[in-house]
Tab-separated table of C-alpha atoms and ligand atoms in Angstrom:
chain	number	residue	atom	x	y	z
A	953	MET	CA	0.000	0.000	0.000
A	954	ALA	CA	1.353	3.435	-1.002
A	955	ASN	CA	-0.142	6.339	0.862
A	956	ILE	CA	1.079	9.785	-0.128
A	957	VAL	CA	0.716	13.062	1.774
A	958	LEU	CA	0.646	16.428	0.006
A	959	PHE	CA	1.751	18.960	2.574
A	960	GLY	CA	2.013	22.747	2.443
A	961	PRO	CA	0.531	26.127	3.361
A	962	PRO	CA	-2.817	27.379	2.029
A	963	GLY	CA	-2.442	28.131	-1.652
A	964	ALA	CA	0.742	26.059	-2.035
A	965	GLY	CA	-0.839	24.131	-4.899
A	966	LYS	CA	-1.824	20.916	-3.097
A	967	GLY	CA	-5.179	20.630	-4.879
A	968	THR	CA	-3.720	21.696	-8.233
A	969	GLN	CA	-1.030	19.032	-8.055
A	970	ALA	CA	-3.307	16.371	-6.549
A	971	VAL	CA	-5.522	16.286	-9.632
A	972	ARG	CA	-2.447	15.793	-11.857
A	973	ILE	CA	-0.825	13.171	-9.633
A	974	THR	CA	-4.045	11.198	-9.442
A	975	GLU	CA	-3.965	10.989	-13.246
A	976	SER	CA	-0.448	9.507	-13.150
A	977	THR	CA	-0.611	7.278	-10.082
A	978	GLY	CA	-4.289	6.314	-9.958
A	979	LEU	CA	-4.322	7.059	-6.221
A	980	PRO	CA	-7.607	8.716	-5.194
A	981	GLN	CA	-7.301	12.277	-3.846
A	982	VAL	CA	-8.522	12.682	-0.281
A	983	SER	CA	-8.822	16.359	0.631
A	984	THR	CA	-10.055	16.896	4.183
A	985	GLY	CA	-10.877	20.477	3.147
A	986	ASP	CA	-13.155	19.202	0.342
A	987	MET	CA	-14.748	16.628	2.675
A	988	LEU	CA	-15.453	19.321	5.268
A	989	ARG	CA	-16.899	21.721	2.652
A	990	ALA	CA	-19.230	18.936	1.463
A	991	ALA	CA	-20.295	18.327	5.085
A	992	VAL	CA	-20.967	22.048	5.579
A	993	LYS	CA	-22.990	22.193	2.364
A	994	ASN	CA	-25.076	19.169	3.412
A	995	ASN	CA	-25.542	20.502	6.963
A	996	THR	CA	-24.354	17.246	8.540
A	997	PRO	CA	-23.372	17.172	12.253
A	998	THR	CA	-19.706	17.225	11.141
A	999	GLY	CA	-20.374	20.228	8.899
A	1000	ILE	CA	-22.206	22.098	11.647
A	1001	ALA	CA	-19.334	21.459	14.093
A	1002	ALA	CA	-16.608	22.366	11.572
A	1003	ARG	CA	-18.048	25.476	9.993
A	1004	LYS	CA	-17.154	28.065	12.627
A	1005	PHE	CA	-13.516	26.947	12.608
A	1006	MET	CA	-13.280	27.025	8.805
A	1007	ASP	CA	-14.903	30.446	8.543
A	1008	ALA	CA	-12.409	31.760	11.100
A	1009	GLY	CA	-9.443	30.212	9.242
A	1010	GLN	CA	-8.686	27.916	12.180
A	1011	LEU	CA	-7.986	24.207	12.155
A	1012	VAL	CA	-10.963	21.956	12.797
A	1013	PRO	CA	-10.488	19.855	16.002
A	1014	ASP	CA	-8.368	16.739	15.471
A	1015	GLN	CA	-11.019	14.193	16.468
A	1016	ILE	CA	-13.458	15.402	13.790
A	1017	ILE	CA	-10.741	14.993	11.152
A	1018	ILE	CA	-9.563	11.607	12.427
A	1019	ASP	CA	-13.153	10.277	12.368
A	1020	LEU	CA	-13.536	11.433	8.740
A	1021	ILE	CA	-10.288	9.733	7.711
A	1022	GLU	CA	-11.093	6.484	9.527
A	1023	GLN	CA	-14.317	6.240	7.532
A	1024	ARG	CA	-12.665	7.177	4.242
A	1025	ILE	CA	-9.842	4.698	4.575
A	1026	ASN	CA	-12.315	1.834	4.870
A	1027	GLU	CA	-13.867	2.535	1.487
A	1028	PRO	CA	-13.071	-0.015	-1.246
A	1029	ASP	CA	-11.052	2.361	-3.464
A	1030	ALA	CA	-8.540	2.916	-0.638
A	1031	ILE	CA	-7.201	-0.614	-0.968
A	1032	ASP	CA	-4.087	0.364	-2.991
A	1033	GLY	CA	-3.471	3.593	-1.086
A	1034	LEU	CA	-4.642	7.184	-1.058
A	1035	MET	CA	-3.228	10.619	-1.758
A	1036	PHE	CA	-3.960	12.844	1.216
A	1037	ASP	CA	-4.281	16.548	0.390
A	1038	GLY	CA	-4.140	18.812	3.445
A	1039	PHE	CA	-4.071	15.957	5.954
A	1040	PRO	CA	-2.459	15.429	8.443
A	1041	ARG	CA	-2.044	18.994	9.741
A	1042	THR	CA	-1.084	18.372	13.347
A	1043	ILE	CA	1.169	15.877	15.101
A	1044	PRO	CA	-1.851	14.154	16.784
A	1045	GLN	CA	-3.449	13.687	13.313
A	1046	ALA	CA	-0.177	12.214	11.981
A	1047	VAL	CA	0.128	9.885	14.969
A	1048	ALA	CA	-3.481	8.733	14.463
A	1049	LEU	CA	-2.806	8.082	10.761
A	1050	SER	CA	0.336	6.102	11.562
A	1051	LYS	CA	-1.772	3.776	13.726
A	1052	ILE	CA	-4.171	3.077	10.848
A	1053	THR	CA	-1.846	2.841	7.854
A	1054	GLN	CA	1.658	3.563	6.574
A	1055	VAL	CA	2.738	6.669	4.646
A	1056	SER	CA	5.432	6.134	2.007
A	1057	HIS	CA	6.022	9.714	0.771
A	1058	VAL	CA	5.335	13.182	2.120
A	1059	ILE	CA	5.619	15.926	-0.487
A	1060	ALA	CA	6.108	19.366	1.089
A	1061	ILE	CA	5.232	22.061	-1.458
A	1062	GLU	CA	7.043	25.228	-0.365
A	1063	VAL	CA	5.808	28.707	-1.321
A	1064	PRO	CA	6.825	31.986	0.370
A	1065	ASP	CA	4.136	33.679	2.494
A	1066	GLU	CA	4.056	36.812	0.331
A	1067	LYS	CA	2.797	34.778	-2.669
A	1068	ILE	CA	-0.061	33.119	-0.806
A	1069	VAL	CA	-2.669	35.892	-0.644
A	1070	GLU	CA	-2.585	36.647	-4.388
A	1071	ARG	CA	-2.860	32.949	-5.176
A	1072	ILE	CA	-5.831	32.364	-2.885
A	1073	CYS	CA	-7.748	35.495	-3.814
A	1074	GLY	CA	-7.702	34.651	-7.552
A	1075	ARG	CA	-8.682	31.025	-7.184
A	1076	PHE	CA	-11.743	29.299	-8.608
A	1077	SER	CA	-12.451	25.618	-9.213
A	1078	CYS	CA	-14.654	23.264	-11.173
A	1079	THR	CA	-17.702	22.096	-9.245
A	1080	LYS	CA	-17.802	18.822	-11.171
A	1081	CYS	CA	-14.180	17.540	-11.258
A	1082	ALA	CA	-12.450	19.774	-8.637
A	1083	ALA	CA	-9.794	21.067	-11.072
A	1084	VAL	CA	-8.306	24.290	-9.686
A	1085	PHE	CA	-7.700	27.485	-11.687
A	1086	HIS	CA	-6.560	31.061	-11.116
A	1087	ASP	CA	-7.767	34.298	-12.699
A	1088	ILE	CA	-4.210	35.254	-13.713
A	1089	PHE	CA	-1.772	32.395	-13.016
A	1090	ASN	CA	-3.825	29.485	-14.353
A	1091	PRO	CA	-6.902	30.640	-16.302
A	1092	THR	CA	-9.152	28.218	-18.183
A	1093	LYS	CA	-8.512	28.075	-21.951
A	1094	VAL	CA	-12.132	29.040	-22.606
A	1095	THR	CA	-13.537	31.532	-20.098
A	1096	GLY	CA	-15.882	29.803	-17.650
A	1097	VAL	CA	-15.321	26.280	-19.062
A	1098	CYS	CA	-13.265	23.633	-17.244
A	1099	ASP	CA	-10.213	22.497	-19.266
A	1100	LEU	CA	-10.441	18.993	-17.854
A	1101	CYS	CA	-14.103	17.980	-17.932
A	1102	GLY	CA	-15.815	20.732	-19.952
A	1103	SER	CA	-18.226	21.695	-17.184
A	1104	SER	CA	-19.212	25.347	-16.961
A	1105	GLU	CA	-20.018	25.260	-13.247
A	1106	MET	CA	-17.242	27.045	-11.419
A	1107	LYS	CA	-17.160	28.080	-7.756
A	1108	ARG	CA	-15.173	30.239	-5.336
A	1109	ARG	CA	-14.615	29.308	-1.698
A	1110	ALA	CA	-16.186	31.110	1.265
A	1111	ASP	CA	-12.824	31.181	3.108
A	1112	ASP	CA	-10.877	32.687	0.187
A	1113	ASN	CA	-10.687	36.268	1.422
A	1114	GLU	CA	-7.619	38.115	2.622
A	1115	THR	CA	-8.510	38.186	6.342
A	1116	THR	CA	-9.219	34.458	6.547
A	1117	VAL	CA	-6.181	33.579	4.436
A	1118	LEU	CA	-3.875	35.371	6.865
A	1119	GLN	CA	-5.442	33.438	9.742
A	1120	ARG	CA	-5.048	30.139	7.824
A	1121	LEU	CA	-1.418	30.999	7.195
A	1122	ALA	CA	-0.851	31.699	10.906
A	1123	ALA	CA	-2.491	28.368	11.798
A	1124	TYR	CA	-0.200	26.664	9.275
A	1125	HIS	CA	2.957	28.143	10.809
A	1126	GLU	CA	1.898	27.446	14.392
A	1127	GLN	CA	0.306	24.024	14.168
A	1128	THR	CA	1.142	22.379	10.823
A	1129	SER	CA	4.678	23.318	9.764
A	1130	PRO	CA	6.314	21.417	12.700
A	1131	LEU	CA	5.022	18.230	11.042
A	1132	ALA	CA	7.519	18.648	8.183
A	1133	GLU	CA	10.391	18.007	10.584
A	1134	TRP	CA	8.493	15.095	12.154
A	1135	TYR	CA	8.259	13.408	8.743
A	1136	GLU	CA	11.798	14.462	7.796
A	1137	GLN	CA	13.112	12.550	10.790
A	1138	GLN	CA	11.371	9.465	9.387
A	1139	GLY	CA	13.226	9.963	6.076
A	1140	ILE	CA	10.081	10.206	3.942
A	1141	LEU	CA	9.828	13.980	3.325
A	1142	SER	CA	10.670	15.574	-0.062
A	1143	ARG	CA	10.769	19.366	-0.230
A	1144	ILE	CA	9.584	20.772	-3.564
A	1145	ASP	CA	9.912	24.420	-4.616
A	1146	GLY	CA	6.270	25.362	-5.277
A	1147	ASP	CA	7.051	28.855	-6.547
A	1148	ARG	CA	7.560	27.791	-10.153
A	1149	GLU	CA	5.602	26.795	-13.213
A	1150	ILE	CA	2.858	24.240	-12.421
A	1151	ASN	CA	4.143	21.551	-14.860
A	1152	GLN	CA	7.684	21.708	-13.470
A	1153	ILE	CA	6.364	21.129	-9.976
A	1154	THR	CA	4.315	18.119	-11.148
A	1155	GLN	CA	7.421	16.608	-12.780
A	1156	ASP	CA	9.456	17.015	-9.587
A	1157	ILE	CA	6.717	15.487	-7.456
A	1158	LEU	CA	6.409	12.469	-9.766
A	1159	ALA	CA	10.215	12.053	-9.694
A	1160	ALA	CA	10.207	12.208	-5.875
A	1161	LEU	CA	7.501	9.530	-5.736
A	1162	ILE	CA	9.600	6.995	-7.648
A	1163	ALA	CA	12.908	7.865	-5.930
B	2379	LIG	P1	-8.129	23.242	2.667
B	2379	LIG	O1	-9.263	23.143	1.756
B	2379	LIG	O2	-7.187	22.113	2.732
B	2379	LIG	O3	-7.366	24.607	2.386
B	2379	LIG	P2	-5.818	25.047	2.543
B	2379	LIG	O4	-4.889	24.137	3.242
B	2379	LIG	O5	-5.917	26.398	3.115
B	2379	LIG	O6	-5.243	24.924	1.159
B	2379	LIG	P3	-5.915	25.444	-0.154
B	2379	LIG	O7	-6.904	24.434	-0.622
B	2379	LIG	O8	-6.392	26.837	0.088
B	2379	LIG	O9	-4.656	25.533	-1.110
B	2379	LIG	P4	-3.975	24.441	-2.053
B	2379	LIG	O10	-2.621	24.148	-1.495
B	2379	LIG	O11	-4.867	23.287	-2.310
B	2379	LIG	O12	-3.775	25.331	-3.346
B	2379	LIG	P5	-4.492	25.259	-4.785
B	2379	LIG	O13	-3.969	24.106	-5.563
B	2379	LIG	O14	-5.958	25.390	-4.642
B	2379	LIG	O15	-8.689	23.512	4.144
B	2379	LIG	C1	-9.678	24.488	4.381
B	2379	LIG	C2	-10.029	24.537	5.859
B	2379	LIG	O16	-10.559	23.273	6.270
B	2379	LIG	C3	-8.875	24.800	6.822
B	2379	LIG	O17	-8.630	26.187	6.973
B	2379	LIG	C4	-9.377	24.148	8.092
B	2379	LIG	O18	-10.324	24.967	8.752
B	2379	LIG	C5	-10.096	22.929	7.564
B	2379	LIG	N1	-9.245	21.724	7.455
B	2379	LIG	C6	-8.964	21.034	6.310
B	2379	LIG	N2	-8.178	19.991	6.568
B	2379	LIG	C7	-7.947	20.010	7.902
B	2379	LIG	C8	-7.180	19.191	8.767
B	2379	LIG	N3	-6.499	18.121	8.306
B	2379	LIG	N4	-7.144	19.509	10.085
B	2379	LIG	C9	-7.833	20.553	10.572
B	2379	LIG	N5	-8.579	21.387	9.802
B	2379	LIG	C10	-8.631	21.107	8.474
B	2379	LIG	O19	-3.853	26.595	-5.444
B	2379	LIG	C11	-4.221	27.883	-4.975
B	2379	LIG	C12	-4.292	28.869	-6.161
B	2379	LIG	O20	-2.973	29.059	-6.693
B	2379	LIG	C13	-5.156	28.361	-7.330
B	2379	LIG	O21	-5.859	29.416	-7.866
B	2379	LIG	C14	-4.130	27.795	-8.329
B	2379	LIG	O22	-4.592	27.894	-9.669
B	2379	LIG	C15	-2.923	28.691	-8.077
B	2379	LIG	N6	-1.656	27.985	-8.279
B	2379	LIG	C16	-1.372	26.679	-7.963
B	2379	LIG	N7	-0.096	26.379	-8.257
B	2379	LIG	C17	0.457	27.534	-8.782
B	2379	LIG	C18	1.768	27.860	-9.264
B	2379	LIG	N8	2.768	26.962	-9.287
B	2379	LIG	N9	1.972	29.130	-9.709
B	2379	LIG	C19	0.958	30.071	-9.680
B	2379	LIG	N10	-0.297	29.806	-9.234
B	2379	LIG	C20	-0.545	28.542	-8.785
B	2380	LIG	MG1	-6.776	22.672	-1.625
């Protein structure tokens, strides 16, 4: 079983790269952010509990996340491994994951803080296939039409505003970034410069996965 973790600050390009890596590896993308947004939209107990944290740009409590992952990992398509996008984000989440399954590669996508706000504030994504675009850095070829699946239903996220982004960034530095060292000590962390052209980053990630 090959489980991969895509790690990095908000706007690093985790979702952008996940869609491309899924195409190459066949590993399903598991974004805890996407799972939580679906729960909020459907007004489930998880969504109701998570919403206030997400709106404030804070991390959702560990136990809510661990429960979501425990359910997801038992689904049939997880048998050959998963690609986690934005999970784990705290040491307790990583410890919980290590008790359920093994992680083979952690890809840390590194982008300087000063690039994050402009990336997040121009983002939109396809409602149907989750492909991620940017008004300036990664526009669709045809305005309003997804390059990947052709859908014309695009959406912007409720937490993609400057105030919340700065709070998400602070949460990343305080609670999530120490995990990079934790995984580095296990010898499974690859640091990738995420402040480059999207295709170059994909190539480096794929190379790191077979190294
Ligand atoms: P989540 O949905 O995971 O958000 P995030 O970590 O803040 O990361 P983003 O999705 O904003 O960024 P990304 O790295 O995916 O970047 P993207 O590819 O879209 O989490 C949301 C919230 O849910 C959290 O704040 C928290 O409350 C909660 N949560 C989720 N998981 C949790 C957990 N495990 N524990 C606790 N709470 C949790 O790219 C961004 C933009 O940049 C796009 O427009 C893209 O087109 C553009 N772009 C991408 N790459 C490049 C490039 N190389 N050059 C130029 N532009 C680029
Ligand atoms: Mg994302």
